[in-house]
mmCIF file of C-alpha atoms in Angstrom:
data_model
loop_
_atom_site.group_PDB
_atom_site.id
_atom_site.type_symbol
_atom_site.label_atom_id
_atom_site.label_comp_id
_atom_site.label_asym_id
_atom_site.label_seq_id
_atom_site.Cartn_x
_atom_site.Cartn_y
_atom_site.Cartn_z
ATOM 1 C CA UNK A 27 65.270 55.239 49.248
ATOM 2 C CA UNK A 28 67.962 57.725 49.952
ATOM 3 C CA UNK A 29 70.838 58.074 47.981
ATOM 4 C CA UNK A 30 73.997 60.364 47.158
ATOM 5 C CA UNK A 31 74.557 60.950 43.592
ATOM 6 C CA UNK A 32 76.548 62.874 41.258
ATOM 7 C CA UNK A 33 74.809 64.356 37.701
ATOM 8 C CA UNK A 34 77.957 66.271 37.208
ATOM 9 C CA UNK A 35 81.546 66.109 37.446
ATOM 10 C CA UNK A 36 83.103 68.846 40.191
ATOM 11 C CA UNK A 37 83.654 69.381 43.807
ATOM 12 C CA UNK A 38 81.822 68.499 46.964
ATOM 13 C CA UNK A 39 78.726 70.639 45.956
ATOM 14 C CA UNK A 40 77.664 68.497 42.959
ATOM 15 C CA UNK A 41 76.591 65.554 46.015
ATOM 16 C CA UNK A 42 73.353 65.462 45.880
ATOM 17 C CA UNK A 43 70.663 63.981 48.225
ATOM 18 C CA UNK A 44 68.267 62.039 46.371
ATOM 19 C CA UNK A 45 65.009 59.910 46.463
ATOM 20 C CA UNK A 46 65.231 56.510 44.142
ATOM 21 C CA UNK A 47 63.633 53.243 43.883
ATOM 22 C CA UNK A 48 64.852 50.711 45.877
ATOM 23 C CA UNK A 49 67.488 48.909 43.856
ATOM 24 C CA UNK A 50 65.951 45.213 42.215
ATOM 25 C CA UNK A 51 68.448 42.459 42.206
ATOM 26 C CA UNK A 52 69.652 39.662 39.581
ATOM 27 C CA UNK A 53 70.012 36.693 39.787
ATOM 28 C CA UNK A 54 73.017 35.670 41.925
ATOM 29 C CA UNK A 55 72.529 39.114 44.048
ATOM 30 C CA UNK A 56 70.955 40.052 47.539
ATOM 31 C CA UNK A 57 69.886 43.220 48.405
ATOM 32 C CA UNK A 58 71.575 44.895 51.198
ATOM 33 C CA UNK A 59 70.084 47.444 53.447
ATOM 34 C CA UNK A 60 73.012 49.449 54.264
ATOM 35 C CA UNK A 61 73.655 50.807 57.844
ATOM 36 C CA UNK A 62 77.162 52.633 56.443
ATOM 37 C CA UNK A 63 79.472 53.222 54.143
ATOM 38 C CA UNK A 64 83.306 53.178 53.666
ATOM 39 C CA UNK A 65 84.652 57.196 52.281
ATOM 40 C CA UNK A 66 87.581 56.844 50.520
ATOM 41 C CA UNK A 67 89.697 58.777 48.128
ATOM 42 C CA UNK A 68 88.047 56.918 44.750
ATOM 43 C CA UNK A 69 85.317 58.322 46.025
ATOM 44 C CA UNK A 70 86.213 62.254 45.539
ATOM 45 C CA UNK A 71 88.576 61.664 42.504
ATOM 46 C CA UNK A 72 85.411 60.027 40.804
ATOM 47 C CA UNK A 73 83.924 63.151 41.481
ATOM 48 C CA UNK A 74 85.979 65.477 40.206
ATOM 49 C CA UNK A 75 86.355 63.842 37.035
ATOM 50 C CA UNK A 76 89.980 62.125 37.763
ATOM 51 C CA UNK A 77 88.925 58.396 37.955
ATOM 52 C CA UNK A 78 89.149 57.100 34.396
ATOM 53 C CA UNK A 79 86.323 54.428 34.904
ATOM 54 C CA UNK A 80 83.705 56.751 34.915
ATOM 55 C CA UNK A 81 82.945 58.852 31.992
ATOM 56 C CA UNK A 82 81.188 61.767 32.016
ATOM 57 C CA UNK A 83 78.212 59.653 29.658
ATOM 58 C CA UNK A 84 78.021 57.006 32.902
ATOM 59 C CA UNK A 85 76.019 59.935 35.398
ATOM 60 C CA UNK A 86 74.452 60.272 37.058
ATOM 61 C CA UNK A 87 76.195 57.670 39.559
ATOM 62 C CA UNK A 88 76.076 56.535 43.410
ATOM 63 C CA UNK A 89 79.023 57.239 45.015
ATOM 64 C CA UNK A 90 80.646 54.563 47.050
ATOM 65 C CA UNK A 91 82.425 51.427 47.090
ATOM 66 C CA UNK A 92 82.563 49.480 50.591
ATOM 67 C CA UNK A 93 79.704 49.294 52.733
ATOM 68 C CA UNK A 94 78.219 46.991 55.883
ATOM 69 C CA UNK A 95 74.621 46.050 56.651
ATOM 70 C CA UNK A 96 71.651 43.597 56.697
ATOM 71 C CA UNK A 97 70.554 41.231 54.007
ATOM 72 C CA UNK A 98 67.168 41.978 53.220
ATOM 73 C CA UNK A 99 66.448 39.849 51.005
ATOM 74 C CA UNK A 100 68.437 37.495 48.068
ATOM 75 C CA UNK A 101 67.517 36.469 44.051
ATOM 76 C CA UNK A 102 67.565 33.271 42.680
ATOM 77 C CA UNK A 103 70.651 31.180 43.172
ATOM 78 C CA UNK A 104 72.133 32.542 46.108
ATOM 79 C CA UNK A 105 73.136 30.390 48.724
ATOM 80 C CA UNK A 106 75.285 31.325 52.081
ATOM 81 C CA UNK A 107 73.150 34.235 53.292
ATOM 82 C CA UNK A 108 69.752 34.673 54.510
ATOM 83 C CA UNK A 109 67.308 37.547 55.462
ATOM 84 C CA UNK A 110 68.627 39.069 58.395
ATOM 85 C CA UNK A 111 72.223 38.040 58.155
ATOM 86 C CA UNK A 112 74.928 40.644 59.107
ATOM 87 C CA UNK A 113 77.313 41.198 56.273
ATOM 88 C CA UNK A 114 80.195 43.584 54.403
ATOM 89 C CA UNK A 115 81.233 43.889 51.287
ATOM 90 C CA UNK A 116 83.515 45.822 48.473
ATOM 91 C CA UNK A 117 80.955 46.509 45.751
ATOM 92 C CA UNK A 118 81.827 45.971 42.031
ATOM 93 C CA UNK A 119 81.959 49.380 40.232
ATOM 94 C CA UNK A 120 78.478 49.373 38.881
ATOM 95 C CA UNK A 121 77.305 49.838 42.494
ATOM 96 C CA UNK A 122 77.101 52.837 44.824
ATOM 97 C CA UNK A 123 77.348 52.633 48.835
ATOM 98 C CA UNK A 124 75.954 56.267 49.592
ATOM 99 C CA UNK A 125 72.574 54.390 49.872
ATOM 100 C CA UNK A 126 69.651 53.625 52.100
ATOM 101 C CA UNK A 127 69.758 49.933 49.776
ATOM 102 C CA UNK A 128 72.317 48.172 47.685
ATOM 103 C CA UNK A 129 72.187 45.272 45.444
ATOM 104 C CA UNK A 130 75.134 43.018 45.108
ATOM 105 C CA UNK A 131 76.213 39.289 43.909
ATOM 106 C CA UNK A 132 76.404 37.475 47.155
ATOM 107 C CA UNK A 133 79.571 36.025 45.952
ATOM 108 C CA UNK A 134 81.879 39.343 46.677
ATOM 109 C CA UNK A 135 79.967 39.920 50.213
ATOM 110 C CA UNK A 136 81.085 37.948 53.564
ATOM 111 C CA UNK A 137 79.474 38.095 57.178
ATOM 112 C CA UNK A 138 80.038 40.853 59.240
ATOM 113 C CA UNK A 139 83.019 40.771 61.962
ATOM 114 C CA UNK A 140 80.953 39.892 65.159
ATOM 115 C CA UNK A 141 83.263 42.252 67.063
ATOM 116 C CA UNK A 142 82.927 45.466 65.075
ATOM 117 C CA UNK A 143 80.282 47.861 65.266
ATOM 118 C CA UNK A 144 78.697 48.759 61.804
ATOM 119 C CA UNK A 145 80.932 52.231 61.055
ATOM 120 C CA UNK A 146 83.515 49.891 61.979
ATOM 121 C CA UNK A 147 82.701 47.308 59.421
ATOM 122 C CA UNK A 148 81.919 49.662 56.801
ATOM 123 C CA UNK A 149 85.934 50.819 57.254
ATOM 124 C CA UNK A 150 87.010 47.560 56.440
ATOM 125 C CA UNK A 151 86.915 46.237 52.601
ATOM 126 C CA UNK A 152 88.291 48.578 50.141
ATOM 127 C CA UNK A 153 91.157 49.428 52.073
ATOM 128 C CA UNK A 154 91.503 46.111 53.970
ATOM 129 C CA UNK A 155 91.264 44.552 50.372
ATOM 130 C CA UNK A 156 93.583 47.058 48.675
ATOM 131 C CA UNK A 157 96.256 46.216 51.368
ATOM 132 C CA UNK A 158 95.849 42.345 51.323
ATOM 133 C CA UNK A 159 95.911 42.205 47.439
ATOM 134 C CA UNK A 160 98.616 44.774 46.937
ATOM 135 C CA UNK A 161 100.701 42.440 49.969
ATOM 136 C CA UNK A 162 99.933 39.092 49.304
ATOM 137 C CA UNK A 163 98.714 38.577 45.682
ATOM 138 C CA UNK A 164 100.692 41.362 43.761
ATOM 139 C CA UNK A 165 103.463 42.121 46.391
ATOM 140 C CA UNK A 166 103.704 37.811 47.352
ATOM 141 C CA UNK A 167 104.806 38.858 50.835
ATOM 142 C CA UNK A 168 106.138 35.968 52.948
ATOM 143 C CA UNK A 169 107.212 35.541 56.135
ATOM 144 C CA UNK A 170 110.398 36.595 56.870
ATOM 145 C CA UNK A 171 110.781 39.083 54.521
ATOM 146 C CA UNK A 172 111.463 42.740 54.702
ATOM 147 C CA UNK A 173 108.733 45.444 53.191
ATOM 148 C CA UNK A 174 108.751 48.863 53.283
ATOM 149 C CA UNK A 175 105.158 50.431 53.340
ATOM 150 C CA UNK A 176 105.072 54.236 52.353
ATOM 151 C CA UNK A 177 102.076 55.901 54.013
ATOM 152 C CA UNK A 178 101.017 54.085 56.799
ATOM 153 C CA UNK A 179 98.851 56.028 59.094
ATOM 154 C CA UNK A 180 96.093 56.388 56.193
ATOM 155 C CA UNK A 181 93.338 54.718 55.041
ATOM 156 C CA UNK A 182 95.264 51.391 54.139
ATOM 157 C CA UNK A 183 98.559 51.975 55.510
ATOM 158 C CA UNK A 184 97.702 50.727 59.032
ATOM 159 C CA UNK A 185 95.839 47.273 57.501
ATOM 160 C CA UNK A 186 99.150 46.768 55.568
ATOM 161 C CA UNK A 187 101.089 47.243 58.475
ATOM 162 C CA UNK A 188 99.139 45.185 60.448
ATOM 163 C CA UNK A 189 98.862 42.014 57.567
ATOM 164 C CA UNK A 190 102.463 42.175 56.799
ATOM 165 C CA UNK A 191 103.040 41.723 60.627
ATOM 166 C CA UNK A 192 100.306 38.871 61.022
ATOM 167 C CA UNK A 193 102.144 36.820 58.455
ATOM 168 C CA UNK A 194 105.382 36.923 59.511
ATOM 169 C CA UNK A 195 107.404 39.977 57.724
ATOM 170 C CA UNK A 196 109.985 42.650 59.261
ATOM 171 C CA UNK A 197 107.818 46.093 58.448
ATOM 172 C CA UNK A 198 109.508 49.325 58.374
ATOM 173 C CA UNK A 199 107.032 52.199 57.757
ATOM 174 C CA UNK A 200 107.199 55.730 56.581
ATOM 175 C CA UNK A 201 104.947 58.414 58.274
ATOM 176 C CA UNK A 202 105.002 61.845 59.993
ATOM 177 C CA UNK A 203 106.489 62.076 63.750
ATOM 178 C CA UNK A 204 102.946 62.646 64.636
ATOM 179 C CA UNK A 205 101.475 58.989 63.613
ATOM 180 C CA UNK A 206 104.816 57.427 64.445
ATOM 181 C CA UNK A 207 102.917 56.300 68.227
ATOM 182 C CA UNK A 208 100.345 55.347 66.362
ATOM 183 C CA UNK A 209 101.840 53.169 63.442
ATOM 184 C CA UNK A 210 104.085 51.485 65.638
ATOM 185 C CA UNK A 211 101.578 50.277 68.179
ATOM 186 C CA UNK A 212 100.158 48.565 64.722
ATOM 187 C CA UNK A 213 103.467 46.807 65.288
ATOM 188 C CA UNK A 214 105.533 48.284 62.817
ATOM 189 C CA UNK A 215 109.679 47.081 63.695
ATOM 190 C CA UNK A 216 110.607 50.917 62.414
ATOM 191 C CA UNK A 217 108.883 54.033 61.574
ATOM 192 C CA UNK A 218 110.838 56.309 59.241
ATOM 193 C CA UNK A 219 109.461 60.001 59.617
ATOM 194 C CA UNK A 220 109.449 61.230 56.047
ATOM 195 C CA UNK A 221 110.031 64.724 56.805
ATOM 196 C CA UNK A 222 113.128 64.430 58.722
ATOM 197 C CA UNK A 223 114.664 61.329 57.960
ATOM 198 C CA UNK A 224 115.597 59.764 54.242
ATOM 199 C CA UNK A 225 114.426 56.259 54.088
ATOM 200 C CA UNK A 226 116.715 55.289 51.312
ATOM 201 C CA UNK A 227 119.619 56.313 53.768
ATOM 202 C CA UNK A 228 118.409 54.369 56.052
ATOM 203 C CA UNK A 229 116.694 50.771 54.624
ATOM 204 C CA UNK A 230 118.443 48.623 52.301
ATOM 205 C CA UNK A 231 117.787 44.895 51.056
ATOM 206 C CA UNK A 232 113.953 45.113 51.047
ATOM 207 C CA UNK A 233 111.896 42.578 49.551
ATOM 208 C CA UNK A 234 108.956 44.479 48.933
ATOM 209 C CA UNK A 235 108.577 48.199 48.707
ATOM 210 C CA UNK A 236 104.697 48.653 49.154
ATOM 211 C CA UNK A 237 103.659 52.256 48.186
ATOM 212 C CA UNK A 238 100.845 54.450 49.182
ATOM 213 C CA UNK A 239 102.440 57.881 47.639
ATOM 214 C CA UNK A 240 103.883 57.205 44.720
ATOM 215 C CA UNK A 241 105.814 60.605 42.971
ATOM 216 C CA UNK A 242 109.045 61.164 44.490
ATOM 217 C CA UNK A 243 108.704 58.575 46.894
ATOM 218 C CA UNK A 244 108.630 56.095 44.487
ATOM 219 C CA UNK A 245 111.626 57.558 42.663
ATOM 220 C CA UNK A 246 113.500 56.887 45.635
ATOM 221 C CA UNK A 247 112.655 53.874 46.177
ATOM 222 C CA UNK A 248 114.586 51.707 43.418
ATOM 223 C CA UNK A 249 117.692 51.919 45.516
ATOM 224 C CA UNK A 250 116.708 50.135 48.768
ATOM 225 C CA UNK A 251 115.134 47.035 47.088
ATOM 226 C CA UNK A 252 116.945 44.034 47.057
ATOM 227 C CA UNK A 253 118.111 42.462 43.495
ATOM 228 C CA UNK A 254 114.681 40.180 42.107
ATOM 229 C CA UNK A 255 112.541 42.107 44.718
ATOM 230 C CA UNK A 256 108.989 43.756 43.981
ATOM 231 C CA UNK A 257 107.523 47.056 44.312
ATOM 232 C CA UNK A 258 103.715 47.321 44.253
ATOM 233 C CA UNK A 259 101.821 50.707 43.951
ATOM 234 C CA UNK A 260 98.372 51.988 44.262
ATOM 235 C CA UNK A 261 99.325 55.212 42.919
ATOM 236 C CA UNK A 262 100.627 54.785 38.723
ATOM 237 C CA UNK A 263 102.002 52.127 36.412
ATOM 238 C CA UNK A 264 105.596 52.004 38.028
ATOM 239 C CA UNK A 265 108.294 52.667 35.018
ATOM 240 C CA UNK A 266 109.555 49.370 33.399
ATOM 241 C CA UNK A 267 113.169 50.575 32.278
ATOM 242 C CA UNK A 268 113.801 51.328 36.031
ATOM 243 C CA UNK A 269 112.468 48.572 37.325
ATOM 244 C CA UNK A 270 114.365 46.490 34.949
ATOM 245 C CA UNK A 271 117.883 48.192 36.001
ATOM 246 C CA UNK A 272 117.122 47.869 39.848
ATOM 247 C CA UNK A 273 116.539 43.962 38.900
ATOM 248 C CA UNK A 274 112.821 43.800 40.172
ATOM 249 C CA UNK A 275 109.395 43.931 39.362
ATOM 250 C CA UNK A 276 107.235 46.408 39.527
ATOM 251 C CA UNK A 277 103.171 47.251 38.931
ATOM 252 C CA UNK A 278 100.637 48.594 39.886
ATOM 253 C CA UNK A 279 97.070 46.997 40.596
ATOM 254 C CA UNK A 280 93.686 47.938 40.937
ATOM 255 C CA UNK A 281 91.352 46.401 44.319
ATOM 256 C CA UNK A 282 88.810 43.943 43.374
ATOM 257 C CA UNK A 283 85.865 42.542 45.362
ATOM 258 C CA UNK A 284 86.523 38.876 46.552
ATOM 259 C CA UNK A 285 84.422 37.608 49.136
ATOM 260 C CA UNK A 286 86.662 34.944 50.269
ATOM 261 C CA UNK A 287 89.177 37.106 51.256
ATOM 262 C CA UNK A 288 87.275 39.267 53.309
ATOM 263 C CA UNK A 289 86.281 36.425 55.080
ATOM 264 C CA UNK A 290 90.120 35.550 56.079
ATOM 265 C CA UNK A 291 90.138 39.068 57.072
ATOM 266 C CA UNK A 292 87.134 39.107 59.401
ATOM 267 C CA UNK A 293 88.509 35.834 60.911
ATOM 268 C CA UNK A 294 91.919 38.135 61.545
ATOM 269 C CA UNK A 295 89.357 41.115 62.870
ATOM 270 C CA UNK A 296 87.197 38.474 64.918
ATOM 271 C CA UNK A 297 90.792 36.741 66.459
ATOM 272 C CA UNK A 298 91.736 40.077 67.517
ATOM 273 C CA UNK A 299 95.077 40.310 65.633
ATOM 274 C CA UNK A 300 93.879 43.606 63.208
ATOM 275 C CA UNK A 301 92.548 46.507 64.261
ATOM 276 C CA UNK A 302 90.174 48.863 62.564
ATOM 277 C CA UNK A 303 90.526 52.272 63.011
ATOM 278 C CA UNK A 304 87.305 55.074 62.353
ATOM 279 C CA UNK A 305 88.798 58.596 62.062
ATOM 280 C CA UNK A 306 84.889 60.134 62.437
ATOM 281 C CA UNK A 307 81.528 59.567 61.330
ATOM 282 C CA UNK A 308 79.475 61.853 59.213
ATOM 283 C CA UNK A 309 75.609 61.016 58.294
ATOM 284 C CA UNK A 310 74.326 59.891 54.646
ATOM 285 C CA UNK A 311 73.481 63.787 54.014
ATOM 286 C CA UNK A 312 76.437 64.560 55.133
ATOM 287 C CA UNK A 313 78.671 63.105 52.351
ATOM 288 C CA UNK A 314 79.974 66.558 50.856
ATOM 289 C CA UNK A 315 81.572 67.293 54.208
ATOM 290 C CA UNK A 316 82.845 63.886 54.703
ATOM 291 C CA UNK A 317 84.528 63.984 51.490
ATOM 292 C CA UNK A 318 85.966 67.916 52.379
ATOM 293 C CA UNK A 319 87.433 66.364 55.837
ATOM 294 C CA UNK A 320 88.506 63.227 54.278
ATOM 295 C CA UNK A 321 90.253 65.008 51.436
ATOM 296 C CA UNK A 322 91.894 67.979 53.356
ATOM 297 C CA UNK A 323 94.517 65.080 54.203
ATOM 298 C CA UNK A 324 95.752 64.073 57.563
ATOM 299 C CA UNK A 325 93.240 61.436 58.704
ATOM 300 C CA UNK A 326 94.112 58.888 60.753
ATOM 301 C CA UNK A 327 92.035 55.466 59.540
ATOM 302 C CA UNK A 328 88.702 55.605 57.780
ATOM 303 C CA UNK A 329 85.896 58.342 57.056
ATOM 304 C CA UNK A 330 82.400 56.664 57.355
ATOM 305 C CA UNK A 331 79.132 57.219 56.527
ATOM 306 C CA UNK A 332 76.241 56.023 58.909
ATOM 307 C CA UNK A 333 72.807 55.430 56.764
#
């Protein structure tokens, strides 16, 4: 099979295009044959070194994480899928998605959205499932509360936006005047454009301050969250001491697979509340430019690969 590996650490020119056996799966696991793949910024930071999972005595390694496809076939003790079934999945960090075929425990997979095409459903799980953990199981976002969501026209901004809405919350957004259209026809209540406007000057009493940037944007954060509330970033361990004299909590999390949840997510997809949104499509060998275009900044949505 085809696959897009790293042997060292660098920039897009250490992708390389490779021939491998096709992957053999445990117990537990079906083997996927992958018609895309998600590109996302773990993706690039692996590569250059900056992700501290990977060590430099791991490579070479598959780049990777989400992808969508077929089930070819499944080990011993799965149950749920068969050959032939349409499915997506966030794949545990052992596994790479830059691949013509992908073995994976069936548990963390789910069945394809029936109304997405396969770029489409390759967009979906490691940003849908970074926004709906970060939201619901670190964030505990209910209805009727306020969140502010900082960066919402990238990758997993405009899932946030579009969860938080679904269940019930008030969702102010920060983004550039360009993507304000865009974020608020995700249904956003306000979008705050970060170059021109202070949020903290204009938001108060937030429940949840969900953040996507993290440096200074963080910093200025403390002061619109509301006494016990929660702020929840992707970015860095948020600092305790400040967090303690703002009066809320504060962390930072990292994505894991979960097949169950993805399912309450394609169910959203299928029901036509969320929207998934495909910036462009490069193909398998042309990973090293997705990664340039996806990492130049300014995307709007997902980066796919098409196998």
């Amino acid at each position: 099979m085809k696959a897009v590996r790293i042997h060292d650490f660098g920039g897009p020119e250490v992708l390389r295009l490779e021939d491998l056996p096709e992957p053999q799966v445990r117990a537990g696991e079906i083997l996927i044959r992958v018609r895309a793949a998600g590109v996302n910024p773990v993706d690039y930071k692996i590569r250059e070194g900056k992700y501290p999972a990977v060590k430099s005595e791991q490579l070479p390694v598959t780049l990777g994480r989400d992808v969508a496809g077929v089930v070819s076939k499944g080990a011993d003790g799965v149950s749920g899928f068969a050959p032939g079934d349409d499915v997506f999945v966030l794949l545990p960090q052992d596994r790479g998605g830059y691949a013509e075929w992908v073995g994976t425990p069936a548990e963390v997979c789910a069945p394809k959205p029936k109304t997405l095409d396969w770029p489409q459903a390759a967009a979906v799980p490691l940003a849908a499932l970074t926004a709906w953990q970060g939201l619901f199981t670190h964030g505990r976002l209910q209805p009727g509360q306020r969140v502010l969501i900082h960066g919402a026209s990238g990758g997993v901004g405009p899932f946030a936006v579009q969860f938080a809405k679904v269940k019930g919350a008030e969702v102010l957004a920060t983004a550039s005047a360009d993507s304000r259209p865009f974020v608020q026809g995700l249904g956003a209540d306000r979008v705050i454009d970060y170059r021109a406007e202070r949020f903290e000057e204009l938001v108060s009493d937030v429940d949840l301050v969900y953040d996507l940037i993290g440096g200074e944007t963080e910093e200025r954060s403390w002061r619109v969250l509301k006494r016990g509330g929660t702020l929840v970033s992707t970015v860095h361990e948020p600092d305790a001491e400040k967090a303690a004299r703002a009066g809320v909590t504060a962390t930072r999390y990292t994505c894991q697979p979960d097949g169950r949840q993805l399912r309450e997510i394609a169910d959203l997809i299928d029901a036509g509340k969320v929207k998934v949104f495909v910036d462009r499509v490069f193909p398998l060998e042309a990973a090293a430019d997705a990664e340039r275009y996806l990492q130049q900044g300014h995307v709007t949505g997902k980066v796919v690969l098409k196998v």
